[in-house]
Short mmCIF file of C-alpha atoms in Angstrom, two decimals:
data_model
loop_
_atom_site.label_atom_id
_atom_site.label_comp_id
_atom_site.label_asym_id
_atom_site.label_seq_id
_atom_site.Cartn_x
_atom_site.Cartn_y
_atom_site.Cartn_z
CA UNK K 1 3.24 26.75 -1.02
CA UNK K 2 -0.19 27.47 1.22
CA UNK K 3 -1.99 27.78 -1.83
CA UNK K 4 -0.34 24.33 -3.07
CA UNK K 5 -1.36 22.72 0.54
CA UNK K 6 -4.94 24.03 0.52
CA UNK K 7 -5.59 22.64 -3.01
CA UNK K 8 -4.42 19.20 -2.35
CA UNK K 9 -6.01 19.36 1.01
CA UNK K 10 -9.41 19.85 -1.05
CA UNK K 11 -8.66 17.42 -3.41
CA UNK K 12 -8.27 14.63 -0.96
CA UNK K 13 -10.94 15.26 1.27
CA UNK K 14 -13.42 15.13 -2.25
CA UNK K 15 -11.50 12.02 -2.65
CA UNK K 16 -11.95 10.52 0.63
CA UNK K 17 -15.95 11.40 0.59
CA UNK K 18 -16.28 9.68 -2.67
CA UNK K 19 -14.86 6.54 -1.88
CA UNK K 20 -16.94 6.76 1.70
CA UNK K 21 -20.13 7.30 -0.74
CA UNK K 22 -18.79 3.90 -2.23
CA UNK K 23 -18.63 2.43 0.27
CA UNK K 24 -22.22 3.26 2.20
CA UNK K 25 -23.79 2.27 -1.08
CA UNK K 26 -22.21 -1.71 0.17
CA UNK K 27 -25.20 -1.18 3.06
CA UNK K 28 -27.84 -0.60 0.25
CA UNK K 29 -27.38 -2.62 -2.22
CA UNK K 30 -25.13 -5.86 -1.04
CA UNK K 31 -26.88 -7.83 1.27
CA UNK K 32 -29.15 -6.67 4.72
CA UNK K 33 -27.42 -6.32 7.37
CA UNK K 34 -30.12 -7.25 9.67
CA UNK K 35 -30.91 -10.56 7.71
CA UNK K 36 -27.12 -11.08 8.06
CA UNK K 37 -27.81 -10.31 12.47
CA UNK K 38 -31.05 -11.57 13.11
CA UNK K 39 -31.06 -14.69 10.15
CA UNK K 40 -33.71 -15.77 8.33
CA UNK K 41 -36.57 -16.87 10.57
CA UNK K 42 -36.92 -13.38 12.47
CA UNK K 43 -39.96 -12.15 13.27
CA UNK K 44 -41.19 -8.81 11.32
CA UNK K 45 -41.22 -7.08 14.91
CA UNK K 46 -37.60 -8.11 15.59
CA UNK K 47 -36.87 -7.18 12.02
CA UNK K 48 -38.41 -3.98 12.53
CA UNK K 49 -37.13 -2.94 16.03
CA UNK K 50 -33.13 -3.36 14.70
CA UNK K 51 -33.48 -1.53 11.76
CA UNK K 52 -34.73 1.49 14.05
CA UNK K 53 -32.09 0.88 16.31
CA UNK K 54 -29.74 0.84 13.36
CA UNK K 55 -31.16 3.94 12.03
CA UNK K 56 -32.25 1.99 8.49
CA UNK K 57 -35.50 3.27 8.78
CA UNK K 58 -33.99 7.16 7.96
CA UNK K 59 -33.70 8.96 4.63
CA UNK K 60 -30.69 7.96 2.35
CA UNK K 61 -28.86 10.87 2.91
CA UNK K 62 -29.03 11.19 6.41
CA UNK K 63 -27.71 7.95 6.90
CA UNK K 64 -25.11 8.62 4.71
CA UNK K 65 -24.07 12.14 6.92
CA UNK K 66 -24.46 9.41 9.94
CA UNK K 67 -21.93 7.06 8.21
CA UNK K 68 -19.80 9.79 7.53
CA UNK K 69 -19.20 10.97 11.10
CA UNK K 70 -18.98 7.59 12.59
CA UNK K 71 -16.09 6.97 10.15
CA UNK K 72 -14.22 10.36 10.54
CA UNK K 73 -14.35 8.96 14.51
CA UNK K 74 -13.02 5.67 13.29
CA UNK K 75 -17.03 3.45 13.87
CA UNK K 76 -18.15 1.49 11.14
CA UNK K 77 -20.62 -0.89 13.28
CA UNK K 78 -20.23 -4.79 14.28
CA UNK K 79 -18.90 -7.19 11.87
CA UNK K 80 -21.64 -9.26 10.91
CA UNK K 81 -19.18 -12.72 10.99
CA UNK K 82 -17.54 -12.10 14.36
CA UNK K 83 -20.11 -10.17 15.73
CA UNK K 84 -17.08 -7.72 17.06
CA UNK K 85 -16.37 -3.84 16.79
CA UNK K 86 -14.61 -3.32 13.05
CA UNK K 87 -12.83 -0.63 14.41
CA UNK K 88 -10.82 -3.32 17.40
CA UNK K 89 -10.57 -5.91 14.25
CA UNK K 90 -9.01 -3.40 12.16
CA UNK K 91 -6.70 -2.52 14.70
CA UNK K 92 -5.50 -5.88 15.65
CA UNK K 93 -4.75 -6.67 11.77
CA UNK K 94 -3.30 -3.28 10.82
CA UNK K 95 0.34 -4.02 12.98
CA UNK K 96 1.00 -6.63 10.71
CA UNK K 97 -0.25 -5.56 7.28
CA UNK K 98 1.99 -2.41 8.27
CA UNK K 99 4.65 -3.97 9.11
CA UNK K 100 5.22 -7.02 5.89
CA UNK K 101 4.45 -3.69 3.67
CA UNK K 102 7.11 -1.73 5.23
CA UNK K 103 9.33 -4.45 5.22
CA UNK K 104 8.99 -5.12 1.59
CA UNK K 105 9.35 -1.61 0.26
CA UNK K 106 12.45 -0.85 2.17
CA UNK K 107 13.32 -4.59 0.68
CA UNK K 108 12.72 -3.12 -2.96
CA UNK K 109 14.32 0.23 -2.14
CA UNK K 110 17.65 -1.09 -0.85
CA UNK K 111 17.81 -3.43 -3.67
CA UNK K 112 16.26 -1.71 -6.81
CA UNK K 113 17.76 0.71 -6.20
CA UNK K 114 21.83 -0.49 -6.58
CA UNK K 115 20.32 -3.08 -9.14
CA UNK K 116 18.96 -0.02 -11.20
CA UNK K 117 22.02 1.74 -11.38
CA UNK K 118 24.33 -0.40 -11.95
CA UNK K 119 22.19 -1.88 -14.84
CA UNK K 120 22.89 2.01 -16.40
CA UNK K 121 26.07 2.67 -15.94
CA UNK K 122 27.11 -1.29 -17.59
CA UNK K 123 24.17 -1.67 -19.71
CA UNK K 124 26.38 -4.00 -21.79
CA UNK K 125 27.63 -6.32 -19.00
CA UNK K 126 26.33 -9.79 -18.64
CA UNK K 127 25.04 -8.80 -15.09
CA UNK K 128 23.27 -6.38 -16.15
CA UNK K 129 21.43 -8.43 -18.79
CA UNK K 130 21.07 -10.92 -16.36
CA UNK K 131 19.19 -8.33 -13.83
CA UNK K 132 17.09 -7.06 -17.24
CA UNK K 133 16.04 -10.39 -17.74
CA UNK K 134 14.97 -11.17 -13.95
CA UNK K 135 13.24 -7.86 -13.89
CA UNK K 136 10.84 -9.12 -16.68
CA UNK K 137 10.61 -12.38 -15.07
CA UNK K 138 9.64 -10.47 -11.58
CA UNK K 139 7.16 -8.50 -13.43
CA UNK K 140 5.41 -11.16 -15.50
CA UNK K 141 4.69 -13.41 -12.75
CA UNK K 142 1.74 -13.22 -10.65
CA UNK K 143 2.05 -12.98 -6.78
CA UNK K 144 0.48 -15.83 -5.63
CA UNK K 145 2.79 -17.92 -8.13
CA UNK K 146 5.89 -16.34 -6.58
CA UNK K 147 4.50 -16.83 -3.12
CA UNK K 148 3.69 -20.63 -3.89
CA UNK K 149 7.24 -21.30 -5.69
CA UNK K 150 9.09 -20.05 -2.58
CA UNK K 151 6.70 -22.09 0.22
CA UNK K 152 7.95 -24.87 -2.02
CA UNK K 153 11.53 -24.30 -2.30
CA UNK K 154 12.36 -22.71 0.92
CA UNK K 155 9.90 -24.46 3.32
CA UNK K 156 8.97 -27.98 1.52
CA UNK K 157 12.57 -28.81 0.42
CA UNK K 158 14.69 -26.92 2.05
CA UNK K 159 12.69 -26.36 5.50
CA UNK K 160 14.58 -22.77 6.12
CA UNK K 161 11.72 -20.53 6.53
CA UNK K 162 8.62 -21.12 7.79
CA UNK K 163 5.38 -21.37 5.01
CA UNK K 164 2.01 -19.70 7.59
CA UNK K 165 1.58 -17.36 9.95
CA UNK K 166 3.62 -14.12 11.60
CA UNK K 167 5.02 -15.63 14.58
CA UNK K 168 5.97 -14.56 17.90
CA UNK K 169 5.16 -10.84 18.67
CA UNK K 170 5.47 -8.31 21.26
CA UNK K 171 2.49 -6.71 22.27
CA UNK K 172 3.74 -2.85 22.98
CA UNK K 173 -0.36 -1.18 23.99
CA UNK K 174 -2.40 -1.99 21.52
CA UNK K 175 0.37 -2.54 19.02
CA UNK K 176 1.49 -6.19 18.06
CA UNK K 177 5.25 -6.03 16.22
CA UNK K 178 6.87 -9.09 15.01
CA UNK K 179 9.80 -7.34 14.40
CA UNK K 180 11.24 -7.44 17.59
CA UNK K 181 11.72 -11.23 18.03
CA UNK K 182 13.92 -13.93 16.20
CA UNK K 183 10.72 -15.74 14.78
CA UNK K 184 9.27 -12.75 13.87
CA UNK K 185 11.83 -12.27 11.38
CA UNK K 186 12.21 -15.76 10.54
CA UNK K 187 8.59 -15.90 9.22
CA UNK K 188 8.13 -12.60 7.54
CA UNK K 189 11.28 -13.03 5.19
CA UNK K 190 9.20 -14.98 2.46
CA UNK K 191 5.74 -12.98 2.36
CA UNK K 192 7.88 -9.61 2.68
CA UNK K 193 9.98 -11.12 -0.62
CA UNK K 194 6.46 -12.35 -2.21
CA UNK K 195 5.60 -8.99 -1.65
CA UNK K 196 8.85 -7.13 -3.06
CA UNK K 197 9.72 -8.60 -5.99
CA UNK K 198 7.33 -6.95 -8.31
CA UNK K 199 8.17 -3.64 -6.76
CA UNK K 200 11.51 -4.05 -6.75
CA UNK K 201 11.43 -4.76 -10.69
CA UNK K 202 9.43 -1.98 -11.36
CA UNK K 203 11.95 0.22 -9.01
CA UNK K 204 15.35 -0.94 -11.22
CA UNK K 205 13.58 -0.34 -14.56
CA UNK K 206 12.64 3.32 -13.42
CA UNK K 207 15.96 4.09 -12.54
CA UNK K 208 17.94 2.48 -15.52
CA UNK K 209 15.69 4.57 -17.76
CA UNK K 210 15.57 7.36 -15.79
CA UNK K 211 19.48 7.35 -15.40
CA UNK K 212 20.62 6.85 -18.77
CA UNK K 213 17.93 9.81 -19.95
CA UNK K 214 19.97 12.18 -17.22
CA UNK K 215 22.73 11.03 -18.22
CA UNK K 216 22.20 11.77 -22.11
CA UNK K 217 21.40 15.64 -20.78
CA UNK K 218 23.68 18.54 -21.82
CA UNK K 219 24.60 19.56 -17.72
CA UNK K 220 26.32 16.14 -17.59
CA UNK K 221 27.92 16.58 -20.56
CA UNK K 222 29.29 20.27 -19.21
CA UNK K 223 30.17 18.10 -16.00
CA UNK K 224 32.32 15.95 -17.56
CA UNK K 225 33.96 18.34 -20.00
CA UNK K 226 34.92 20.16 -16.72
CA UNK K 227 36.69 17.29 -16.02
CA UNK K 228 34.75 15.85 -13.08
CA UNK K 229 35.16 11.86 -12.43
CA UNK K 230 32.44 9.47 -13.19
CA UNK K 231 32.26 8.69 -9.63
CA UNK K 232 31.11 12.53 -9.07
CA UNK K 233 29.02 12.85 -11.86
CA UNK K 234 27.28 9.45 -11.43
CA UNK K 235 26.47 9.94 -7.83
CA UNK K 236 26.61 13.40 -7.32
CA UNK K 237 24.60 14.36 -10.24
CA UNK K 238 22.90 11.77 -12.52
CA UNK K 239 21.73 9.70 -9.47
CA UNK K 240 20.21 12.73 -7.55
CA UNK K 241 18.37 13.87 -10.04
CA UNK K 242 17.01 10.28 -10.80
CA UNK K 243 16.04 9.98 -7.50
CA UNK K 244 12.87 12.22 -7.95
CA UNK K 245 10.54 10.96 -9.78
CA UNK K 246 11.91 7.36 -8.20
CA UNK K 247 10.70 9.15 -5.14
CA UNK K 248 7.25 10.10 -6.04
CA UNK K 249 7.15 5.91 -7.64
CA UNK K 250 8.19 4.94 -4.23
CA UNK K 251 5.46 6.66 -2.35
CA UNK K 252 2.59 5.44 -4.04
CA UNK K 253 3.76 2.33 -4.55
CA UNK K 254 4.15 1.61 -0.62
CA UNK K 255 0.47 2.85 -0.60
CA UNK K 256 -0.05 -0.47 -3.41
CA UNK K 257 1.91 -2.72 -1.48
CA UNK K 258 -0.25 -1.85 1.79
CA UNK K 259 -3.68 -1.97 -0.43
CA UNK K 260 -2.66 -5.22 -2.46
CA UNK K 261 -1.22 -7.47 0.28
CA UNK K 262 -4.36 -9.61 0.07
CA UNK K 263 -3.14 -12.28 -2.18
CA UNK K 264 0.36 -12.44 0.08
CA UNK K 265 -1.51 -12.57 3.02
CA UNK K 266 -4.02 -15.30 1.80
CA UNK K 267 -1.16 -17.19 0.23
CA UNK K 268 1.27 -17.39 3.74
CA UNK K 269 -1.88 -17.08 6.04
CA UNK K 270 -0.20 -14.07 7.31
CA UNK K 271 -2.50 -12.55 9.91
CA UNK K 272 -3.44 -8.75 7.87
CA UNK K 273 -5.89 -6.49 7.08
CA UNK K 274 -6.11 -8.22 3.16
CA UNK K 275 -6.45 -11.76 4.81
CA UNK K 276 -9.31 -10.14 7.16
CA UNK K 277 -10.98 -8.69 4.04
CA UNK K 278 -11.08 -11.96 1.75
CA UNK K 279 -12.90 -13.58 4.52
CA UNK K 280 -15.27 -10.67 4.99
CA UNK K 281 -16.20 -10.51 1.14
CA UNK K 282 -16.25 -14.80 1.77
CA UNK K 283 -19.12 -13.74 4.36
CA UNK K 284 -20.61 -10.58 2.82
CA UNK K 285 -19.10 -9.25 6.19
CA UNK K 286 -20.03 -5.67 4.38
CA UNK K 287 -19.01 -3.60 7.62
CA UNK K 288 -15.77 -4.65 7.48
CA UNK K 289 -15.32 -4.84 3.63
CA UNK K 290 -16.10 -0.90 4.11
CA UNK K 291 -14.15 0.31 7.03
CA UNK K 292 -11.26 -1.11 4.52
CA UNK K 293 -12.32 1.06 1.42
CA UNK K 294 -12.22 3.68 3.45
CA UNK K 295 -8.77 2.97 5.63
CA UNK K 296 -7.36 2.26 2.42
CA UNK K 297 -8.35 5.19 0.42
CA UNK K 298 -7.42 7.33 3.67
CA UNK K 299 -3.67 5.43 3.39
CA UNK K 300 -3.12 6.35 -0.66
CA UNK K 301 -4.59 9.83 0.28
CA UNK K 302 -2.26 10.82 3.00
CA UNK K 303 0.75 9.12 1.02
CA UNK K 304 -0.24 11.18 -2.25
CA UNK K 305 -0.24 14.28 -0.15
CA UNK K 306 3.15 13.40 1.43
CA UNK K 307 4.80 12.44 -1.64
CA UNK K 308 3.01 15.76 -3.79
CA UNK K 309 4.63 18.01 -0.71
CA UNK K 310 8.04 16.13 -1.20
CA UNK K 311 7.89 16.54 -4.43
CA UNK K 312 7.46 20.14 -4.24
CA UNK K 313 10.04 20.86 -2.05
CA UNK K 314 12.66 18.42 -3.77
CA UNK K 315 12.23 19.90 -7.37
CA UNK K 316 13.19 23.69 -7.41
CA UNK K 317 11.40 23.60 -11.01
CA UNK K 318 7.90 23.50 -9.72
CA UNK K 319 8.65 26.33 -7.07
CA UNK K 320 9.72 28.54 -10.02
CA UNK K 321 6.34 27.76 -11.83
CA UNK K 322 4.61 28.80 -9.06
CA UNK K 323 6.07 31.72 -8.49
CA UNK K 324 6.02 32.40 -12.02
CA UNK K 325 2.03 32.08 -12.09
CA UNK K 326 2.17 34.88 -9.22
#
């Protein structure tokens, strides 16, 4: 298990200095930053005098070690458009990205979940057809569609649920939640079920198939020539044993839904870390288009590593592999 731990640790810190690489290459090659601070008519001296203070004037790789320790301490500089620290930005936006994703994947969860099982076990109902048939639908359409079809429905004809923003919030330190007032709720229903519906299709399909494949296996048949009810071999065996790879789908898909909330967020105006960085690639803000390569890489890392562990301890067949390679 330490040797399992120390590998993945490895593997995600290679990971995580890649992607910063990536990332510093943004301050080579995509724009100057001290065109972008100064502007055009600067004076060679000026132009000069910043990029010392910067520390532009250095070797490549020493900025890069100097870009690397600044972000392990959370600094990635000013934004260029707002002329603010990225690192307060980010933290202002990351409450509510947090928050919608969170909200959508327990969303998915609750309801994938019932939606995918019941599709197995009456695979030849009309409901479940009906669910097969709104899972491709869910999958084929594009976000922002989605998003735009419910503004119009639920806010332009129906007026139920508000089409912009995040609403009121409670500010608890630095932390903004919108989940712990009325019209917090009331406007994060449709971007959290913008958000959802993709995952939750892909959620039912993975555990219809995975079901009906456990269910085909030779233990369930032993289960139920012992006699044991379908309510006790549906739920006490099939469904726990679908439930981990499900598990390991789950986890790095709540890493997606925090990476890929941009087009949500830019559709509802909903006050994020994606709606933050389409107006920072808008400006060639390249500051804060890095501090969220890296955040974002540092979120699928850490939810990998969770989910890997999880996995690990949930499956007794890959703790008999390793202590068969012993």
């Amino acid at each position: 298990m330490f040797a399992f731990v120390i590998r993945r640790l490895m593997q995600a810190i290679l990971v995580l200095v890649v992607v910063a690489f990536t990332s510093f290459l943004l301050f080579q090659y995509v724009g100057d930053p001290v065109v972008f601070l100064l502007g055009q008519d600067a004076r060679p001296d000026q132009i000069r005098e910043l990029r010392s203070a910067l520390g532009l004037d250095q070797p490549f790789f020493v900025q890069f070690w100097h870009f690397l320790v600044n972000a392990a301490q959370g600094e990635f500089g000013l934004s260029l458009r707002q002329g603010a620290k990225v690192s307060r930005l980010i933290a202002e936006r990351f409450p509510a990205t947090l928050e919608l994703s969170l909200v959508a994947a327990v969303l998915a969860l609750v309801v994938g979940l019932p939606m995918g099982v019941y599709a197995a076990l009456r695979r030849g109902s009309f409901l479940s057809q009906l669910f097969m048939g709104l899972s491709l639908l869910g999958v084929s359409l594009p976000t922002f569609l989605i998003g735009i079809l419910l503004i119009l429905v639920f806010s332009v004809l129906l007026g139920w649920f508000p089409s912009f923003g995040r609403g009121d919030v409670v500010q608890l330190g630095w932390w903004s939640s919108g989940l712990l007032t009325r019209d917090g709720w009331h406007h994060i229903v449709l971007p959290a079920i913008t958000l959802a519906i993709f995952q939750l299709t892909l959620i039912m399909r993975l555990v219809r198939a995975e079901m009906l494949e456990v269910l085909r296996t030779d233990y369930i048949k032993f289960a139920r020539a012992r006699g044991l009810s379908d309510r006790a071999i549906h739920f006490g065996h099939a469904l726990k044993n679908t439930l981990v790879p499900v598990m390991t789908i789950t986890g790095l898909q709540l890493g997606g839904l925090i990476a890929f909330a941009i087009i949500t967020e830019t559709v509802f105006q909903w006050p994020g870390m994606g709606l933050l960085f389409i107006q920072a690639v808008t400006f060639a803000d390249i500051p804060v288009m890095a501090a969220y390569l890296c955040l974002i890489s540092l979120i699928f890392v850490v939810i990998n590593l969770v989910v890997d562990l999880l996995y690990f301890v949930v499956d007794p067949r890959l703790r008999v592999g390793s202590l068969g390679e012993r």
